[in-house]
mmCIF file of C-alpha atoms and ligand atoms in Angstrom:
data_model
loop_
_atom_site.group_PDB
_atom_site.id
_atom_site.type_symbol
_atom_site.label_atom_id
_atom_site.label_comp_id
_atom_site.label_asym_id
_atom_site.label_seq_id
_atom_site.Cartn_x
_atom_site.Cartn_y
_atom_site.Cartn_z
ATOM 1 C CA ALA A 1 -24.597 -52.444 54.564
ATOM 2 C CA PRO A 2 -21.669 -54.878 54.232
ATOM 3 C CA ARG A 3 -21.190 -56.806 50.969
ATOM 4 C CA SER A 4 -22.422 -60.349 51.456
ATOM 5 C CA PRO A 5 -23.497 -63.127 49.083
ATOM 6 C CA THR A 6 -26.127 -64.178 51.666
ATOM 7 C CA TRP A 7 -28.717 -62.210 53.630
ATOM 8 C CA THR A 8 -31.184 -63.555 56.144
ATOM 9 C CA TYR A 9 -34.178 -61.779 57.611
ATOM 10 C CA VAL A 10 -35.008 -63.084 61.071
ATOM 11 C CA ASP A 11 -36.800 -61.550 64.081
ATOM 12 C CA GLY A 12 -37.099 -58.132 62.474
ATOM 13 C CA GLN A 13 -33.586 -57.684 61.130
ATOM 14 C CA TRP A 14 -31.434 -58.484 58.102
ATOM 15 C CA LEU A 15 -28.214 -60.334 58.946
ATOM 16 C CA PRO A 16 -25.341 -60.990 56.516
ATOM 17 C CA GLY A 17 -23.626 -64.379 56.229
ATOM 18 C CA ASN A 18 -24.963 -67.473 57.931
ATOM 19 C CA PRO A 19 -26.336 -66.562 61.382
ATOM 20 C CA PRO A 20 -26.895 -69.411 63.871
ATOM 21 C CA LEU A 21 -30.660 -69.795 64.378
ATOM 22 C CA ILE A 22 -31.432 -73.256 65.749
ATOM 23 C CA GLY A 23 -30.455 -74.506 69.206
ATOM 24 C CA PRO A 24 -30.106 -78.050 70.489
ATOM 25 C CA THR A 25 -33.495 -77.955 72.243
ATOM 26 C CA SER A 26 -35.300 -76.907 69.071
ATOM 27 C CA HIS A 27 -37.839 -79.407 67.737
ATOM 28 C CA ALA A 28 -36.572 -78.677 64.221
ATOM 29 C CA MET A 29 -33.050 -79.736 65.185
ATOM 30 C CA TRP A 30 -34.208 -82.959 66.776
ATOM 31 C CA LEU A 31 -37.101 -84.092 64.594
ATOM 32 C CA ALA A 32 -36.711 -82.188 61.329
ATOM 33 C CA SER A 33 -39.781 -79.963 61.638
ATOM 34 C CA THR A 34 -38.736 -77.580 58.868
ATOM 35 C CA VAL A 35 -40.453 -76.350 55.712
ATOM 36 C CA PHE A 36 -39.141 -74.073 52.999
ATOM 37 C CA ASP A 37 -39.833 -72.764 49.549
ATOM 38 C CA GLY A 38 -37.652 -71.515 46.736
ATOM 39 C CA ALA A 39 -38.159 -68.674 44.282
ATOM 40 C CA ARG A 40 -35.836 -66.865 41.925
ATOM 41 C CA TRP A 41 -34.776 -63.305 41.242
ATOM 42 C CA PHE A 42 -32.935 -62.589 37.970
ATOM 43 C CA ASN A 43 -32.884 -59.704 35.462
ATOM 44 C CA GLY A 44 -35.231 -57.782 37.747
ATOM 45 C CA LEU A 45 -37.781 -60.627 37.615
ATOM 46 C CA ALA A 46 -39.251 -62.734 40.423
ATOM 47 C CA PRO A 47 -41.714 -64.983 38.571
ATOM 48 C CA ASP A 48 -44.528 -66.429 40.694
ATOM 49 C CA LEU A 49 -42.951 -65.108 43.910
ATOM 50 C CA ASP A 50 -46.468 -64.684 45.321
ATOM 51 C CA LEU A 51 -47.276 -68.363 44.755
ATOM 52 C CA HIS A 52 -44.030 -69.495 46.399
ATOM 53 C CA CYS A 53 -44.820 -67.308 49.442
ATOM 54 C CA LYS A 54 -48.319 -68.790 49.654
ATOM 55 C CA ARG A 55 -46.997 -72.333 49.368
ATOM 56 C CA VAL A 56 -44.537 -71.963 52.237
ATOM 57 C CA ASN A 57 -47.430 -71.026 54.512
ATOM 58 C CA ARG A 58 -49.460 -74.016 53.293
ATOM 59 C CA SER A 59 -46.443 -76.276 53.902
ATOM 60 C CA ALA A 60 -46.103 -74.945 57.450
ATOM 61 C CA ILE A 61 -49.782 -75.635 58.153
ATOM 62 C CA SER A 62 -49.484 -79.173 56.730
ATOM 63 C CA MET A 63 -46.639 -79.837 59.150
ATOM 64 C CA GLY A 64 -48.692 -78.612 62.103
ATOM 65 C CA MET A 65 -47.053 -75.197 62.408
ATOM 66 C CA LYS A 66 -48.777 -71.852 62.566
ATOM 67 C CA PRO A 67 -47.433 -69.345 60.007
ATOM 68 C CA THR A 68 -46.449 -66.061 61.629
ATOM 69 C CA MET A 69 -46.221 -64.114 58.373
ATOM 70 C CA THR A 70 -48.725 -63.463 55.607
ATOM 71 C CA PRO A 71 -47.642 -64.412 52.077
ATOM 72 C CA GLU A 72 -47.784 -60.705 51.171
ATOM 73 C CA GLU A 73 -45.399 -59.842 54.027
ATOM 74 C CA ILE A 74 -42.951 -62.512 52.887
ATOM 75 C CA GLU A 75 -43.146 -61.206 49.316
ATOM 76 C CA GLN A 76 -42.454 -57.624 50.443
ATOM 77 C CA LEU A 77 -39.489 -58.764 52.542
ATOM 78 C CA ALA A 78 -38.071 -60.706 49.607
ATOM 79 C CA LEU A 79 -38.284 -57.623 47.379
ATOM 80 C CA GLU A 80 -36.581 -55.619 50.124
ATOM 81 C CA GLY A 81 -33.885 -58.293 50.417
ATOM 82 C CA VAL A 82 -32.941 -58.283 46.735
ATOM 83 C CA THR A 83 -31.960 -54.605 47.007
ATOM 84 C CA LYS A 84 -29.033 -55.683 49.224
ATOM 85 C CA PHE A 85 -27.357 -57.374 46.259
ATOM 86 C CA ASP A 86 -25.660 -56.066 43.128
ATOM 87 C CA GLY A 87 -28.354 -55.399 40.560
ATOM 88 C CA ASN A 88 -27.074 -57.957 38.073
ATOM 89 C CA VAL A 89 -26.717 -61.080 40.236
ATOM 90 C CA ALA A 90 -29.255 -63.890 40.221
ATOM 91 C CA ILE A 91 -30.640 -64.786 43.639
ATOM 92 C CA TYR A 92 -32.340 -67.740 45.288
ATOM 93 C CA ILE A 93 -35.128 -66.658 47.668
ATOM 94 C CA LYS A 94 -35.778 -69.163 50.440
ATOM 95 C CA PRO A 95 -38.489 -68.538 53.053
ATOM 96 C CA MET A 96 -38.479 -71.053 55.898
ATOM 97 C CA TYR A 97 -40.471 -71.995 58.963
ATOM 98 C CA TRP A 98 -39.399 -74.325 61.691
ATOM 99 C CA ALA A 99 -40.781 -75.424 65.053
ATOM 100 C CA GLU A 100 -39.208 -74.753 68.413
ATOM 101 C CA HIS A 101 -41.451 -76.931 70.562
ATOM 102 C CA GLY A 102 -43.193 -80.256 70.198
ATOM 103 C CA MET A 103 -43.701 -83.584 71.828
ATOM 104 C CA PRO A 104 -40.775 -86.035 71.875
ATOM 105 C CA GLY A 105 -41.043 -88.338 68.895
ATOM 106 C CA SER A 106 -44.078 -86.455 67.745
ATOM 107 C CA ILE A 107 -45.514 -83.538 65.883
ATOM 108 C CA VAL A 108 -44.927 -79.889 66.626
ATOM 109 C CA ALA A 109 -46.878 -77.633 68.983
ATOM 110 C CA PRO A 110 -49.216 -75.850 66.569
ATOM 111 C CA ASP A 111 -48.945 -72.405 68.073
ATOM 112 C CA ALA A 112 -47.461 -69.203 66.747
ATOM 113 C CA ALA A 113 -45.080 -68.972 69.710
ATOM 114 C CA SER A 114 -43.420 -72.206 68.638
ATOM 115 C CA THR A 115 -43.260 -71.394 64.922
ATOM 116 C CA ARG A 116 -40.209 -69.483 63.732
ATOM 117 C CA PHE A 117 -39.625 -67.815 60.396
ATOM 118 C CA ALA A 118 -36.562 -66.813 58.428
ATOM 119 C CA LEU A 119 -36.094 -65.600 54.879
ATOM 120 C CA CYS A 120 -32.719 -66.359 53.337
ATOM 121 C CA LEU A 121 -31.508 -64.852 50.053
ATOM 122 C CA PHE A 122 -28.278 -65.871 48.392
ATOM 123 C CA GLU A 123 -26.499 -65.387 45.107
ATOM 124 C CA ALA A 124 -27.070 -68.308 42.748
ATOM 125 C CA PRO A 125 -26.259 -67.990 39.026
ATOM 126 C CA MET A 126 -29.116 -68.759 36.610
ATOM 127 C CA ASP A 127 -28.652 -71.877 34.518
ATOM 128 C CA ALA A 128 -32.004 -71.812 32.714
ATOM 129 C CA GLY A 129 -31.963 -74.046 29.652
ATOM 130 C CA ALA A 130 -28.931 -76.076 30.761
ATOM 131 C CA SER A 131 -29.481 -79.744 29.926
ATOM 132 C CA VAL A 132 -29.588 -82.636 32.378
ATOM 133 C CA THR A 133 -29.168 -86.384 32.163
ATOM 134 C CA LEU A 134 -31.403 -88.821 34.063
ATOM 135 C CA THR A 135 -31.278 -92.393 35.269
ATOM 136 C CA VAL A 136 -34.266 -94.271 36.678
ATOM 137 C CA SER A 137 -33.715 -94.378 40.437
ATOM 138 C CA SER A 138 -34.006 -97.443 42.613
ATOM 139 C CA LEU A 139 -35.484 -95.097 45.254
ATOM 140 C CA ARG A 140 -39.139 -94.155 45.099
ATOM 141 C CA ARG A 141 -41.188 -91.178 46.184
ATOM 142 C CA PRO A 142 -42.961 -91.740 49.514
ATOM 143 C CA SER A 143 -46.678 -92.388 49.349
ATOM 144 C CA PRO A 144 -49.007 -89.899 51.072
ATOM 145 C CA GLU A 145 -49.730 -92.534 53.730
ATOM 146 C CA THR A 146 -46.091 -92.615 54.823
ATOM 147 C CA ALA A 147 -44.954 -88.991 54.622
ATOM 148 C CA MET A 148 -46.323 -85.448 54.550
ATOM 149 C CA THR A 149 -45.957 -85.257 50.807
ATOM 150 C CA ASP A 150 -48.199 -82.189 50.541
ATOM 151 C CA ALA A 151 -45.592 -80.078 52.370
ATOM 152 C CA LYS A 152 -42.307 -78.834 50.970
ATOM 153 C CA ALA A 153 -40.630 -80.198 54.076
ATOM 154 C CA GLY A 154 -36.923 -80.598 54.625
ATOM 155 C CA SER A 155 -37.560 -84.104 55.924
ATOM 156 C CA LEU A 156 -38.647 -85.262 52.449
ATOM 157 C CA TYR A 157 -35.325 -84.386 50.829
ATOM 158 C CA PRO A 158 -32.780 -86.923 52.121
ATOM 159 C CA ASN A 159 -34.451 -89.534 49.913
ATOM 160 C CA SER A 160 -34.030 -87.268 46.871
ATOM 161 C CA GLY A 161 -30.440 -86.725 47.985
ATOM 162 C CA ARG A 162 -29.822 -90.464 48.010
ATOM 163 C CA ALA A 163 -31.306 -90.681 44.520
ATOM 164 C CA ILE A 164 -28.944 -87.934 43.298
ATOM 165 C CA LEU A 165 -25.933 -89.721 44.806
ATOM 166 C CA GLU A 166 -26.973 -92.947 43.111
ATOM 167 C CA ALA A 167 -27.433 -91.089 39.799
ATOM 168 C CA ARG A 168 -24.014 -89.424 40.048
ATOM 169 C CA ALA A 169 -22.374 -92.757 40.813
ATOM 170 C CA ARG A 170 -23.853 -93.982 37.513
ATOM 171 C CA GLY A 171 -22.583 -90.887 35.687
ATOM 172 C CA PHE A 172 -25.884 -88.977 35.446
ATOM 173 C CA SER A 173 -26.757 -85.531 36.780
ATOM 174 C CA GLY A 174 -30.185 -86.428 38.207
ATOM 175 C CA ALA A 175 -32.638 -89.209 38.964
ATOM 176 C CA LEU A 176 -36.028 -90.015 37.482
ATOM 177 C CA MET A 177 -38.088 -91.101 40.476
ATOM 178 C CA LEU A 178 -41.095 -93.398 40.414
ATOM 179 C CA ASP A 179 -44.137 -93.334 42.658
ATOM 180 C CA MET A 180 -45.216 -96.196 44.915
ATOM 181 C CA ASN A 181 -46.934 -97.880 41.959
ATOM 182 C CA GLY A 182 -43.863 -97.723 39.736
ATOM 183 C CA ASN A 183 -45.104 -94.910 37.501
ATOM 184 C CA VAL A 184 -43.005 -91.841 36.778
ATOM 185 C CA ALA A 185 -43.425 -89.140 39.458
ATOM 186 C CA GLU A 186 -40.758 -86.450 39.048
ATOM 187 C CA THR A 187 -36.998 -86.058 39.117
ATOM 188 C CA SER A 188 -34.922 -85.736 42.269
ATOM 189 C CA SER A 189 -35.442 -81.958 42.216
ATOM 190 C CA ALA A 190 -37.902 -80.984 39.481
ATOM 191 C CA ASN A 191 -41.076 -81.965 37.652
ATOM 192 C CA VAL A 192 -40.876 -83.835 34.395
ATOM 193 C CA PHE A 193 -42.553 -83.631 30.980
ATOM 194 C CA MET A 194 -42.352 -85.768 27.845
ATOM 195 C CA VAL A 195 -43.425 -85.172 24.264
ATOM 196 C CA LYS A 196 -44.775 -87.914 21.986
ATOM 197 C CA ASP A 197 -46.083 -87.269 18.473
ATOM 198 C CA GLY A 198 -46.526 -83.575 19.264
ATOM 199 C CA VAL A 199 -48.534 -84.114 22.487
ATOM 200 C CA VAL A 200 -47.001 -82.895 25.764
ATOM 201 C CA PHE A 201 -47.480 -85.210 28.756
ATOM 202 C CA THR A 202 -46.672 -84.800 32.450
ATOM 203 C CA PRO A 203 -47.476 -87.143 35.355
ATOM 204 C CA VAL A 204 -50.906 -86.598 36.894
ATOM 205 C CA PRO A 205 -50.527 -85.403 40.510
ATOM 206 C CA ASN A 206 -51.214 -88.268 42.915
ATOM 207 C CA ARG A 207 -49.770 -86.748 46.096
ATOM 208 C CA THR A 208 -46.472 -88.603 45.782
ATOM 209 C CA PHE A 209 -44.629 -85.656 44.253
ATOM 210 C CA LEU A 210 -44.599 -81.889 44.380
ATOM 211 C CA ALA A 211 -46.871 -80.596 41.619
ATOM 212 C CA GLY A 212 -44.653 -77.571 41.136
ATOM 213 C CA ILE A 213 -45.444 -73.944 40.526
ATOM 214 C CA THR A 214 -43.189 -73.872 37.442
ATOM 215 C CA ARG A 215 -44.931 -77.035 36.171
ATOM 216 C CA SER A 216 -48.343 -75.307 36.291
ATOM 217 C CA ARG A 217 -46.930 -72.179 34.708
ATOM 218 C CA VAL A 218 -45.281 -74.120 31.865
ATOM 219 C CA MET A 219 -48.456 -76.167 31.255
ATOM 220 C CA GLY A 220 -50.532 -72.977 31.046
ATOM 221 C CA LEU A 221 -48.107 -71.182 28.736
ATOM 222 C CA LEU A 222 -47.795 -74.157 26.381
ATOM 223 C CA ARG A 223 -51.588 -74.556 26.248
ATOM 224 C CA GLN A 224 -52.016 -70.845 25.522
ATOM 225 C CA ALA A 225 -49.539 -71.259 22.671
ATOM 226 C CA GLY A 226 -51.724 -74.025 21.221
ATOM 227 C CA PHE A 227 -50.005 -77.169 22.513
ATOM 228 C CA ASP A 228 -52.030 -80.199 23.582
ATOM 229 C CA VAL A 229 -50.814 -80.685 27.194
ATOM 230 C CA ARG A 230 -52.109 -83.701 29.124
ATOM 231 C CA GLU A 231 -51.698 -85.024 32.641
ATOM 232 C CA ALA A 232 -51.501 -88.813 32.558
ATOM 233 C CA THR A 233 -50.225 -91.889 34.348
ATOM 234 C CA LEU A 234 -46.880 -92.416 32.621
ATOM 235 C CA SER A 235 -44.584 -95.436 32.756
ATOM 236 C CA VAL A 236 -40.812 -95.583 32.406
ATOM 237 C CA GLN A 237 -41.465 -97.223 29.032
ATOM 238 C CA ASP A 238 -43.483 -94.153 27.936
ATOM 239 C CA PHE A 239 -40.474 -91.995 28.779
ATOM 240 C CA ARG A 240 -38.054 -94.369 27.031
ATOM 241 C CA GLU A 241 -40.132 -93.999 23.852
ATOM 242 C CA ALA A 242 -40.594 -90.214 24.132
ATOM 243 C CA ASP A 243 -39.517 -87.861 21.357
ATOM 244 C CA GLU A 244 -38.435 -85.296 23.919
ATOM 245 C CA ILE A 245 -38.099 -85.032 27.721
ATOM 246 C CA PHE A 246 -37.676 -81.908 29.829
ATOM 247 C CA CYS A 247 -37.860 -80.806 33.455
ATOM 248 C CA SER A 248 -39.436 -77.799 35.164
ATOM 249 C CA GLY A 249 -38.538 -76.162 38.460
ATOM 250 C CA ASN A 250 -38.150 -72.703 39.905
ATOM 251 C CA TYR A 251 -34.373 -72.970 40.060
ATOM 252 C CA SER A 252 -33.552 -73.565 36.381
ATOM 253 C CA LYS A 253 -37.042 -73.053 34.877
ATOM 254 C CA VAL A 254 -36.945 -75.483 31.931
ATOM 255 C CA SER A 255 -34.148 -78.038 31.474
ATOM 256 C CA PRO A 256 -33.991 -80.339 28.440
ATOM 257 C CA VAL A 257 -33.077 -83.968 29.158
ATOM 258 C CA THR A 258 -30.394 -85.302 26.794
ATOM 259 C CA LYS A 259 -30.063 -88.825 28.189
ATOM 260 C CA LEU A 260 -32.375 -91.281 29.970
ATOM 261 C CA ASP A 261 -30.252 -94.270 30.974
ATOM 262 C CA ASP A 262 -28.882 -95.694 27.696
ATOM 263 C CA ARG A 263 -31.194 -93.584 25.489
ATOM 264 C CA GLU A 264 -29.730 -90.379 24.021
ATOM 265 C CA LEU A 265 -32.127 -87.531 23.213
ATOM 266 C CA GLN A 266 -31.855 -84.116 21.618
ATOM 267 C CA ALA A 267 -32.675 -80.930 23.504
ATOM 268 C CA GLY A 268 -35.965 -80.537 21.669
ATOM 269 C CA PRO A 269 -38.107 -77.749 20.251
ATOM 270 C CA VAL A 270 -40.885 -77.989 22.865
ATOM 271 C CA ALA A 271 -38.447 -77.504 25.764
ATOM 272 C CA ARG A 272 -36.932 -74.544 23.902
ATOM 273 C CA LYS A 273 -40.395 -73.105 23.281
ATOM 274 C CA ALA A 274 -41.440 -73.630 26.916
ATOM 275 C CA LEU A 275 -38.380 -71.754 28.177
ATOM 276 C CA ASP A 276 -38.884 -68.927 25.669
ATOM 277 C CA LEU A 277 -42.570 -68.618 26.617
ATOM 278 C CA TYR A 278 -41.649 -68.608 30.312
ATOM 279 C CA MET A 279 -39.050 -65.862 29.904
ATOM 280 C CA GLU A 280 -41.362 -63.765 27.702
ATOM 281 C CA TRP A 281 -44.178 -64.099 30.231
ATOM 282 C CA ALA A 282 -41.891 -63.167 33.169
ATOM 283 C CA THR A 283 -40.495 -60.163 31.289
ATOM 284 C CA ASP A 284 -43.942 -58.936 30.248
ATOM 285 C CA LEU A 285 -45.068 -59.089 33.872
ATOM 286 C CA VAL A 286 -42.403 -56.574 34.860
ATOM 287 C CA SER A 287 -43.031 -54.204 31.963
ATOM 288 C CA GLU A 288 -46.781 -54.202 32.747
ATOM 289 C CA GLU A 289 -46.167 -52.861 36.274
HETATM 290 N N1 PMP B 301 -40.073 -81.430 42.803
HETATM 291 C C1 PMP B 301 -39.173 -81.269 43.789
HETATM 292 C C2 PMP B 301 -38.815 -82.440 44.635
HETATM 293 C C3 PMP B 301 -38.597 -80.018 44.018
HETATM 294 O O1 PMP B 301 -37.716 -79.860 45.010
HETATM 295 C C4 PMP B 301 -38.945 -78.932 43.173
HETATM 296 C C5 PMP B 301 -38.305 -77.599 43.380
HETATM 297 N N2 PMP B 301 -39.028 -76.827 44.305
HETATM 298 C C6 PMP B 301 -39.887 -79.149 42.165
HETATM 299 C C7 PMP B 301 -40.427 -80.404 42.005
HETATM 300 C C8 PMP B 301 -40.326 -78.034 41.264
HETATM 301 O O2 PMP B 301 -41.253 -77.224 41.924
HETATM 302 P P1 PMP B 301 -41.405 -75.658 41.648
HETATM 303 O O3 PMP B 301 -41.632 -75.496 40.188
HETATM 304 O O4 PMP B 301 -42.581 -75.267 42.456
HETATM 305 O O5 PMP B 301 -40.136 -75.053 42.080
#
């Protein structure tokens, strides 16, 4: 096989590079009927790959599509795909569905014939543990009444993109986004935690943000290690007064927050512990096989 930093499985074959897949008559092209998920491969590990493969199917169903693959098939393909890369590179694993047909200005045709699938893998260096800085965004997460917030849909991301641009213009790497009620929801691309007096808090899911797979994993690992981890309604003020803030997401796992607007913070011990626990858990999974 040729050397390529990107491989895509589509319609029964693996293609290198960036193959054209969507035509001008495709519903996805016109009305953004796309869903995706993201998992990681690094050091021979693909933590929670099964959950990411299940979620992409749930996202497709939420958007009115009909998944054409089982989660197990997607997982097997992903493991096949990683063998096309050098053993030591870190990879982003992105399964996707999109719709070919639908009504103008409307939802997709919910049939398997209209639903297309691709699995894209590309090299993406791991930056686990790298710190981030956050500013409170003027843009909010959509409420469940105004968007399909239970799907990991491409159409939900331009708003996060605008929040990132706003954050960068202010000199920050990411945005802390609020929900429709003005409480903290998540960051522009990850879930968020705070620590106060030894207790770990994270926003309670209210269908305005993605309650991530890494978030659940980190909560479980911290609890197992004896931490008091609570889901709560959290204000910006709560975060401003936090002893420690960190983010969770499949891409970077755990990222300490070192600045929230004008407040400087240290990369703290709980974030460090969460990342260590995550890496130990992921490594143990492989050695158990
Ligand atoms: N929120 C948003 C908006 C995201 O894009 C992501 C990354 N998928 C997350 C949270 C973290 O979710 P997960 O841990 O499932 O990757």
